[in-house]
Amino acid sequence: MQTKLDARSATPLYLQLEALLREALAAQTWKAGEALPPERALAEQFGVSRLTLRKALERLEAQGLVRRRQGSGTYVAPRLEQPLSLLTGFSEDMRARGLEPGTRWLKRGLFTATPEEVLALSLSPGEKVARLERVRSAQGEPVAVERAALPAHRLPQPEQVQDSLYAYLEARGLRPARALQRLRAVAASRQEAELLGLRSGEPLLYIERLSYLADGSVLEFTRSHYRGDRYDFVAELLGKQ
Amino acid sequence: MQTKLDARSATPLYLQLEALLREALAAQTWKAGEALPPERALAEQFGVSRLTLRKALERLEAQGLVRRRQGSGTYVAPRLEQPLSLLTGFSEDMRARGLEPGTRWLKRGLFTATPEEVLALSLSPGEKVARLERVRSAQGEPVAVERAALPAHRLPQPEQVQDSLYAYLEARGLRPARALQRLRAVAASRQEAELLGLRSGEPLLYIERLSYLADGSVLEFTRSHYRGDRYDFVAELLGKQ
DNA sequence: AGCTATTATACCACTTGCATACCATTATAG
DNA sequence: CTATAATGGTATGCAAGTGGTATAATAGCT
């Protein structure tokens, strides 16, 4: 255990400081999510310049131990959050797997809602929905057929969506807070088989997703058919207390 | 437990307030569906400005803990998130859906681990595993083929397991803390088709599950094939921040 | 000389928290 | 049905504090 800094030591000050701070963090000196003292105070407390302290903090930030927000403060990083079971769209999902996503549009516009869409999106009969239908691919290979429907007032100009629907929505302040997904195995219909380059009857992973905004309203109703041989869905479950 | 706000703390007030309110919500201070006091009253009660209080409420709303309706009030969000994405076994899962689970045993005993099991369970080659293979049914209809493997020292007498493996483990203090599942659509093999009363080639939902104890060690490695036409897997996803 | 570590200083951009006023929506009394 | 009150939503301004950055200077080392 290192208790203080030694300016004459061969190891640079900022490395000694980094070790000191790491110990303090491990010792729960500050609770998770709580802010550390400001840089200027910490620097004075340890008797070093602010830039030296910042060098140590930068290394701790790179290691994921603290988070810094300009204008706000430096915070103890929250406990390891679930990298899985986070809500992502296809494009993001594929990039996370190191694959390049692609899109071939089948339909993109405003249509009258089907009874199923009326039910899922809590609309009034006859209301319009923005419908986005496309074949999604990874590394040029078709992977899934995706049919998304949103209330028309959420997406008045669906033809503006380019690649990632979620990125487009995010840019307009529409960020889903949670989603419910139902997964089932189904046999490929003739149409789906053709779009995905399979024979009909081959197994597909059918995923039905309802995304909700923070206020509880439904943002998106999406039905996707993924090739069984090209796609894994990963879920993390938590035990009961 | 945080009992009051500290204006001199480096942690911003609205974050402290958010934590306070989250505790109050968890402590059932207000009933589900009930309205919280109006913003102006809450702000005065906590001794902060209304905008600071609103900042805390905004974060709680984004987390789905409260719902706000202009002109009406701020309400405790109904709790429907926990029951999902919780780790359950087949028996419990089926009962939750109002179906009576059943079991037909195919294999139940101690065997030498296969290479795949050695890898998944982090065993040494040649070590023994408890293997449980069975056809699971709901309302008398076969629904899935389930093949579970556990390190032999966790389950030395596998023949004692009756219906629910999870209930048996629970009674012995073995409670999984988390699990990773991979889901894929596959075509039924001849063997699986026969066991489930299908034709081979029909779509099945293949689920691979690794359950972990709180100390990080692997408790169980289970591979299941569910009938695509009889089983939905439901997952809840959370938005980013 | 050239490099690195360290310090000192100043400034910038952003966040926080407050005060005030007003708007939009909803509930309710009459 | 309407008018009113109460609620959440928004906009502005302000001051203090925070992390982010640039520049220059000093010391020690190779």
XYZ file of C-alpha atoms (C1' of nucleotides) in Angstrom:
542
model
C 0.000 0.000 0.000
C 1.287 3.330 -1.095
C 0.448 6.130 1.275
C 1.989 9.222 -0.237
C 3.701 10.583 -3.286
C 7.458 10.686 -3.741
C 8.660 13.376 -6.109
C 12.183 11.933 -6.234
C 10.994 8.482 -7.191
C 11.789 7.210 -10.661
C 8.139 6.484 -11.378
C 6.341 9.588 -12.624
C 4.082 11.398 -10.213
C 0.979 10.854 -12.282
C 1.484 7.093 -12.184
C 1.885 7.114 -8.412
C -1.190 9.283 -8.222
C -3.133 6.934 -10.456
C -2.338 4.048 -8.087
C -3.368 6.130 -5.081
C -6.678 7.074 -6.634
C -7.353 3.514 -7.757
C -6.887 2.361 -4.172
C -9.212 5.077 -2.923
C -11.823 4.037 -5.454
C -11.468 0.365 -4.519
C -11.824 1.314 -0.853
C -15.216 2.891 -1.622
C -14.020 6.309 -0.545
C -16.695 7.658 -2.837
C -19.878 5.760 -3.539
C -20.741 4.555 -7.021
C -22.404 7.297 -9.019
C -21.193 9.945 -6.609
C -18.948 12.749 -7.744
C -15.298 12.992 -6.752
C -14.070 16.337 -5.456
C -13.318 18.805 -8.262
C -9.973 18.554 -9.991
C -8.686 21.763 -8.439
C -9.449 20.521 -4.918
C -7.968 17.077 -5.536
C -4.818 18.584 -6.990
C -4.329 20.746 -3.943
C -5.126 17.869 -1.605
C -2.403 15.720 -3.163
C 0.008 18.594 -3.590
C 0.347 18.302 -7.347
C -0.583 20.534 -10.251
C -3.984 20.194 -11.823
C -2.501 18.913 -15.074
C -0.690 16.098 -13.316
C -3.860 15.122 -11.562
C -5.709 15.238 -14.882
C -3.166 12.885 -16.393
C -3.932 10.363 -13.660
C -7.678 10.854 -14.085
C -7.393 10.359 -17.827
C -5.848 6.960 -17.258
C -8.532 5.992 -14.755
C -11.194 7.125 -17.203
C -9.623 5.023 -19.967
C -9.809 2.064 -17.615
C -13.495 2.723 -17.055
C -13.129 3.445 -13.339
C -14.414 7.006 -13.487
C -16.527 9.062 -15.848
C -15.923 12.735 -16.482
C -18.494 15.221 -17.679
C -17.447 18.701 -18.653
C -19.048 21.349 -16.571
C -20.382 18.811 -14.124
C -17.758 16.696 -12.446
C -15.901 13.411 -12.236
C -18.005 10.469 -11.161
C -17.292 7.000 -9.869
C -18.237 4.697 -12.717
C -21.440 2.769 -12.054
C -21.044 -0.952 -11.589
C -20.562 -2.997 -14.708
C -23.736 -2.487 -16.639
C -25.311 -5.131 -18.768
C -23.717 -4.904 -22.171
C -26.418 -7.269 -23.306
C -30.155 -6.951 -23.334
C -29.764 -3.356 -24.375
C -32.135 -1.993 -26.930
C -30.460 -1.571 -30.298
C -31.526 -1.501 -33.898
C -30.300 -3.791 -36.625
C -27.545 -1.502 -37.908
C -26.061 -0.985 -34.475
C -26.455 -4.636 -33.616
C -24.560 -5.734 -36.714
C -21.769 -3.215 -36.250
C -21.363 -4.451 -32.672
C -20.741 -7.882 -34.166
C -18.196 -6.484 -36.564
C -20.433 -6.821 -39.619
C -21.337 -4.131 -42.133
C -25.097 -3.630 -42.269
C -26.960 -3.048 -45.528
C -30.517 -2.221 -46.553
C -32.686 -2.937 -49.564
C -35.983 -1.079 -49.389
C -39.226 -2.822 -50.198
C -41.663 -0.182 -48.998
C -41.294 3.185 -47.333
C -44.198 5.568 -46.882
C -47.488 6.397 -45.221
C -50.303 3.867 -45.359
C -53.595 3.147 -43.678
C -53.023 1.022 -40.603
C -53.971 -2.638 -40.718
C -56.140 -3.951 -37.880
C -53.071 -5.616 -36.361
C -51.183 -2.319 -36.419
C -54.154 -0.456 -34.962
C -54.140 -2.868 -32.042
C -50.382 -2.879 -31.483
C -49.909 0.882 -31.771
C -53.127 1.867 -29.962
C -54.425 3.859 -32.921
C -57.887 4.709 -34.121
C -59.152 2.684 -37.089
C -58.346 4.435 -40.351
C -55.380 6.287 -38.905
C -52.165 6.435 -40.937
C -48.932 4.651 -40.123
C -45.424 5.057 -41.445
C -44.372 1.690 -42.771
C -40.783 0.665 -43.447
C -40.191 -2.672 -45.088
C -36.756 -3.795 -46.077
C -34.333 -6.634 -46.480
C -31.449 -6.225 -44.088
C -28.063 -7.657 -44.856
C -24.724 -8.185 -43.187
C -21.564 -8.215 -45.297
C -23.768 -8.180 -48.375
C -25.613 -11.367 -47.412
C -29.351 -10.994 -46.755
C -30.074 -11.785 -43.115
C -33.553 -10.581 -42.298
C -36.808 -9.146 -43.570
C -37.964 -6.317 -41.343
C -41.373 -4.669 -41.319
C -41.653 -1.653 -39.039
C -44.743 0.458 -38.391
C -44.929 3.725 -36.470
C -47.770 6.147 -35.811
C -47.669 8.603 -38.713
C -47.307 11.615 -36.414
C -44.073 10.170 -35.043
C -42.554 9.738 -38.492
C -44.341 12.048 -40.942
C -41.651 11.670 -43.621
C -40.617 8.028 -43.630
C -38.829 8.384 -46.973
C -36.165 10.402 -45.139
C -35.012 7.360 -43.165
C -31.795 6.177 -44.691
C -30.073 3.294 -42.992
C -30.768 3.247 -39.296
C -34.315 3.971 -38.166
C -33.158 4.252 -34.567
C -30.497 6.820 -35.456
C -33.125 8.839 -37.351
C -35.551 8.727 -34.427
C -32.824 9.549 -31.933
C -31.895 12.654 -33.907
C -35.505 13.798 -33.505
C -35.609 13.207 -29.782
C -37.520 9.930 -30.023
C -35.637 7.444 -27.913
C -37.356 4.246 -26.807
C -37.104 3.623 -23.075
C -37.884 -0.088 -23.261
C -39.138 -2.740 -25.601
C -40.913 -6.041 -25.435
C -39.885 -8.776 -27.826
C -41.507 -12.073 -28.623
C -39.397 -14.672 -30.371
C -40.657 -17.732 -32.171
C -39.362 -20.146 -34.754
C -41.350 -20.251 -37.983
C -41.029 -21.767 -41.434
C -40.135 -19.413 -44.285
C -43.024 -18.478 -46.567
C -42.435 -18.420 -50.308
C -42.062 -14.645 -50.287
C -39.644 -14.545 -47.373
C -37.612 -17.401 -48.786
C -37.222 -15.548 -52.051
C -36.150 -12.332 -50.353
C -33.590 -14.124 -48.208
C -32.307 -16.540 -50.824
C -33.612 -19.663 -49.086
C -36.020 -22.434 -49.887
C -39.487 -22.046 -48.402
C -39.986 -24.019 -45.219
C -36.514 -23.320 -43.892
C -36.447 -22.210 -40.242
C -36.596 -18.482 -39.500
C -36.385 -16.649 -36.202
C -39.484 -14.471 -35.990
C -39.130 -11.453 -33.702
C -41.978 -9.136 -32.833
C -40.949 -5.969 -31.093
C -42.955 -3.239 -29.375
C -40.906 -0.201 -28.373
C -42.187 2.238 -25.796
C -41.301 5.844 -25.112
C -40.657 7.011 -21.589
C -44.246 8.246 -21.275
C -45.537 4.750 -21.964
C -46.819 5.327 -25.484
C -45.916 2.859 -28.226
C -43.314 4.157 -30.652
C -42.721 1.270 -32.981
C -44.144 -2.120 -33.893
C -41.692 -4.240 -35.832
C -41.925 -7.759 -37.171
C -38.730 -9.347 -38.392
C -37.790 -12.683 -39.901
C -34.162 -13.629 -39.412
C -32.357 -16.446 -41.175
C -31.926 -19.195 -38.605
C -28.484 -20.119 -39.881
C -27.121 -16.577 -39.784
C -28.434 -14.978 -36.642
C -28.219 -15.558 -32.897
C -30.318 -13.617 -30.466
C -28.539 -13.192 -27.144
C -30.415 -12.441 -23.941
C -29.210 -11.985 -20.425
C -31.461 -13.019 -17.583
C -31.140 -12.083 -13.957
C -31.789 -14.349 -11.004
C -34.421 -13.563 -8.432
C -32.638 -11.491 -5.832
C -29.341 5.073 2.752
C -29.348 8.744 1.995
C -31.612 10.723 4.247
C -31.205 14.295 3.130
C -29.667 16.516 0.533
C -26.217 17.999 0.886
C -25.778 21.219 -1.035
C -22.026 21.221 -0.384
C -21.483 17.778 -1.814
C -19.784 17.584 -5.185
C -22.615 15.411 -6.422
C -25.227 17.629 -8.084
C -28.406 18.192 -6.146
C -30.655 16.739 -8.806
C -28.752 13.462 -8.721
C -29.039 13.248 -4.945
C -32.708 14.085 -5.271
C -33.184 11.421 -7.919
C -31.720 8.830 -5.542
C -33.950 10.046 -2.715
C -37.072 9.839 -4.834
C -36.111 6.432 -6.194
C -35.821 5.156 -2.622
C -39.168 6.690 -1.745
C -40.734 5.007 -4.756
C -39.135 1.667 -3.879
C -40.410 2.060 -0.312
C -43.969 2.346 -1.665
C -44.340 5.824 -0.247
C -46.959 6.359 -2.910
C -49.071 3.500 -4.211
C -48.697 2.285 -7.793
C -50.887 4.313 -10.119
C -51.273 6.992 -7.472
C -50.162 10.548 -8.112
C -47.158 12.081 -6.410
C -47.536 15.499 -4.817
C -47.400 18.334 -7.368
C -43.982 19.553 -8.434
C -44.291 22.839 -6.602
C -45.084 21.085 -3.321
C -42.320 18.520 -3.722
C -39.796 21.226 -4.521
C -40.682 23.111 -1.369
C -40.679 19.941 0.711
C -37.145 19.110 -0.371
C -35.990 22.703 -0.282
C -34.952 22.926 -3.912
C -36.167 24.930 -6.862
C -38.870 23.500 -9.035
C -36.491 23.180 -11.983
C -34.068 21.116 -9.953
C -36.864 18.839 -8.879
C -38.043 18.585 -12.475
C -34.586 17.504 -13.567
C -34.727 14.632 -11.101
C -38.243 13.714 -12.208
C -37.186 13.749 -15.849
C -34.544 11.141 -15.118
C -36.979 8.975 -13.200
C -39.433 9.248 -16.083
C -36.745 8.209 -18.569
C -36.136 5.171 -16.395
C -39.809 4.331 -16.523
C -40.367 4.757 -12.786
C -42.903 7.556 -13.046
C -45.256 8.885 -15.721
C -46.102 12.550 -16.061
C -49.195 13.980 -17.661
C -49.464 17.696 -18.237
C -52.334 19.282 -16.413
C -52.919 16.133 -14.396
C -49.953 15.072 -12.328
C -46.997 12.752 -11.880
C -47.888 9.135 -11.314
C -46.063 6.083 -10.029
C -45.518 3.843 -13.012
C -47.302 0.510 -12.851
C -44.852 -2.310 -12.226
C -44.756 -4.741 -15.097
C -41.076 -4.892 -15.842
C -39.822 -7.276 -13.189
C -41.816 -10.380 -14.042
C -40.121 -10.471 -17.421
C -36.524 -11.212 -18.214
C -36.328 -13.049 -14.930
C -34.549 -16.337 -14.792
C -36.992 -19.210 -14.511
C -37.041 -22.865 -15.364
C -39.484 -24.561 -17.692
C -41.931 -25.668 -14.996
C -42.226 -22.228 -13.486
C -42.403 -20.621 -16.909
C -45.309 -22.810 -17.963
C -47.237 -22.336 -14.731
C -46.834 -18.576 -15.163
C -48.591 -18.987 -18.506
C -51.357 -20.993 -16.918
C -50.224 -24.319 -18.385
C -49.540 -27.543 -16.523
C -45.948 -28.676 -17.108
C -45.019 -32.318 -17.604
C -41.811 -34.335 -17.976
C -40.796 -37.541 -19.753
C -37.280 -38.579 -18.863
C -34.875 -39.679 -21.535
C -31.678 -39.745 -19.506
C -30.828 -38.896 -15.903
C -27.466 -39.769 -14.357
C -23.730 -39.150 -14.180
C -21.688 -39.373 -17.382
C -18.290 -38.400 -18.681
C -18.398 -34.871 -20.011
C -18.357 -34.333 -23.774
C -15.807 -31.858 -25.141
C -18.577 -29.293 -25.601
C -19.641 -29.669 -21.977
C -16.038 -29.441 -20.783
C -15.734 -26.137 -22.578
C -19.069 -24.693 -21.468
C -18.781 -25.735 -17.825
C -15.060 -25.039 -17.487
C -14.265 -28.616 -16.443
C -11.190 -30.771 -16.792
C -11.314 -33.402 -19.548
C -12.626 -36.689 -18.207
C -14.580 -35.064 -15.390
C -18.119 -36.246 -14.723
C -21.291 -34.302 -15.359
C -24.854 -34.796 -14.257
C -26.963 -34.986 -17.391
C -30.718 -34.519 -17.501
C -32.460 -35.124 -20.790
C -36.189 -34.981 -21.074
C -39.183 -34.118 -23.173
C -41.113 -31.282 -21.589
C -44.795 -30.848 -22.161
C -47.567 -28.387 -21.458
C -51.136 -29.613 -20.992
C -49.967 -33.049 -22.080
C -48.637 -31.815 -25.431
C -44.882 -32.159 -25.987
C -43.327 -28.719 -26.304
C -39.571 -29.066 -25.972
C -36.585 -31.361 -25.717
C -34.249 -30.193 -22.976
C -30.694 -31.377 -22.349
C -29.128 -30.032 -19.174
C -25.607 -30.660 -17.927
C -24.165 -29.671 -14.545
C -20.794 -30.295 -12.935
C -21.188 -33.596 -11.044
C -20.200 -32.052 -7.727
C -23.132 -29.648 -7.967
C -25.646 -32.428 -8.533
C -24.205 -35.730 -7.268
C -27.553 -37.534 -7.336
C -29.321 -36.421 -10.492
C -31.890 -39.217 -10.245
C -33.417 -37.351 -7.305
C -34.560 -34.502 -9.533
C -38.283 -34.873 -10.028
C -40.007 -32.211 -12.023
C -38.290 -28.864 -11.617
C -34.509 -28.810 -11.695
C -34.479 -25.222 -10.496
C -36.650 -26.043 -7.483
C -34.308 -28.933 -6.597
C -31.224 -26.716 -6.880
C -32.886 -23.945 -4.943
C -33.618 -26.298 -2.054
C -29.891 -27.042 -1.898
C -28.831 -23.426 -1.865
C -27.835 -23.333 -5.523
C -29.515 -20.309 -6.999
C -28.279 -18.918 -10.317
C -27.557 -15.210 -10.214
C -27.624 -14.653 -13.966
C -27.804 -16.528 -17.197
C -26.845 -15.997 -20.815
C -29.116 -17.355 -23.494
C -28.563 -17.685 -27.206
C -31.599 -18.210 -29.372
C -31.626 -19.448 -32.930
C -34.109 -20.998 -35.334
C -33.180 -24.475 -36.540
C -34.799 -27.292 -38.467
C -35.914 -30.322 -36.485
C -33.674 -33.379 -36.795
C -35.280 -36.780 -37.234
C -34.798 -37.574 -33.558
C -36.204 -34.296 -32.283
C -39.130 -34.462 -34.671
C -40.010 -37.917 -33.383
C -39.826 -36.822 -29.748
C -42.006 -33.776 -30.363
C -44.453 -35.388 -32.765
C -43.424 -33.305 -35.760
C -42.012 -33.948 -39.185
C -38.282 -33.440 -39.509
C -37.350 -30.074 -40.971
C -40.035 -28.197 -39.089
C -38.830 -25.017 -37.388
C -37.647 -25.239 -33.798
C -36.497 -22.527 -31.426
C -33.065 -23.571 -30.181
C -32.083 -22.060 -26.835
C -28.664 -22.467 -25.296
C -28.442 -21.359 -21.707
C -25.470 -20.866 -19.404
C -26.409 -20.172 -15.788
C -23.941 -18.630 -13.388
C -23.778 -18.638 -9.620
C -23.123 -15.424 -7.743
C -19.415 -16.278 -7.543
C -19.188 -16.412 -11.331
C -18.865 -20.174 -11.722
C -21.038 -21.951 -14.254
C -23.876 -23.912 -12.715
C -25.739 -25.288 -15.671
C -25.421 -25.668 -19.427
C -28.724 -26.409 -21.105
C -29.650 -26.873 -24.733
C -33.348 -26.884 -25.547
C -35.378 -27.283 -28.712
C -38.831 -25.756 -28.527
C -41.651 -26.317 -31.004
C -41.930 -23.130 -33.038
C -45.698 -23.304 -33.143
C -46.160 -23.771 -29.416
C -43.680 -21.495 -27.709
C -42.939 -17.782 -27.518
C -39.842 -16.476 -25.860
C -40.453 -13.050 -24.358
C -37.614 -10.639 -23.663
C -37.647 -7.150 -22.284
C -34.998 -4.714 -23.424
C -34.029 -1.460 -21.830
C -33.137 1.743 -23.638
C -29.793 3.405 -23.238
C -29.926 5.833 -20.368
C 20.441 19.990 -27.937
C 16.358 17.427 -27.375
C 13.106 15.009 -24.791
C 9.909 14.229 -20.896
C 7.724 15.343 -16.635
C 5.882 18.923 -14.068
C 4.154 23.371 -12.889
C 1.770 27.924 -13.523
C -1.572 30.751 -15.677
C -5.264 31.989 -18.328
C -9.210 31.219 -20.861
C -13.099 28.445 -22.969
C -17.320 25.585 -23.026
C -20.433 23.392 -20.411
C -23.316 22.222 -16.303
C -25.705 23.440 -12.309
C -29.056 25.710 -9.623
C -32.046 29.449 -8.923
C -35.634 33.052 -9.936
C -39.386 34.537 -12.624
C -42.801 34.533 -15.718
C -45.789 32.529 -18.884
C -47.960 28.605 -21.806
C -50.727 24.200 -22.547
C -53.346 20.758 -20.768
C -56.348 18.705 -17.522
C -59.622 18.358 -13.748
C -63.348 20.190 -11.445
C -66.852 23.260 -9.467
C -70.855 25.625 -10.740
C -71.551 23.369 -20.938
C -68.325 26.935 -19.303
C -65.111 29.238 -16.227
C -61.660 28.591 -13.067
C -57.995 26.508 -10.694
C -54.388 23.370 -10.603
C -51.096 20.774 -12.937
C -47.024 19.870 -15.810
C -44.157 22.191 -19.815
C -41.248 25.908 -21.471
C -38.408 30.062 -21.966
C -35.246 33.523 -20.349
C -31.539 35.340 -17.614
C -27.945 34.888 -14.293
C -23.953 33.545 -11.342
C -20.947 30.172 -9.756
C -18.527 26.039 -10.404
C -16.709 22.293 -13.345
C -13.871 19.829 -16.745
C -11.223 20.896 -21.336
C -7.475 23.220 -23.551
C -3.697 26.174 -24.973
C 0.606 28.426 -23.910
C 4.797 29.224 -21.630
C 8.288 28.128 -18.330
C 11.319 25.155 -15.353
C 13.842 21.101 -14.102
C 15.988 16.705 -14.932
C 17.473 13.351 -17.905
C 19.771 11.104 -22.176
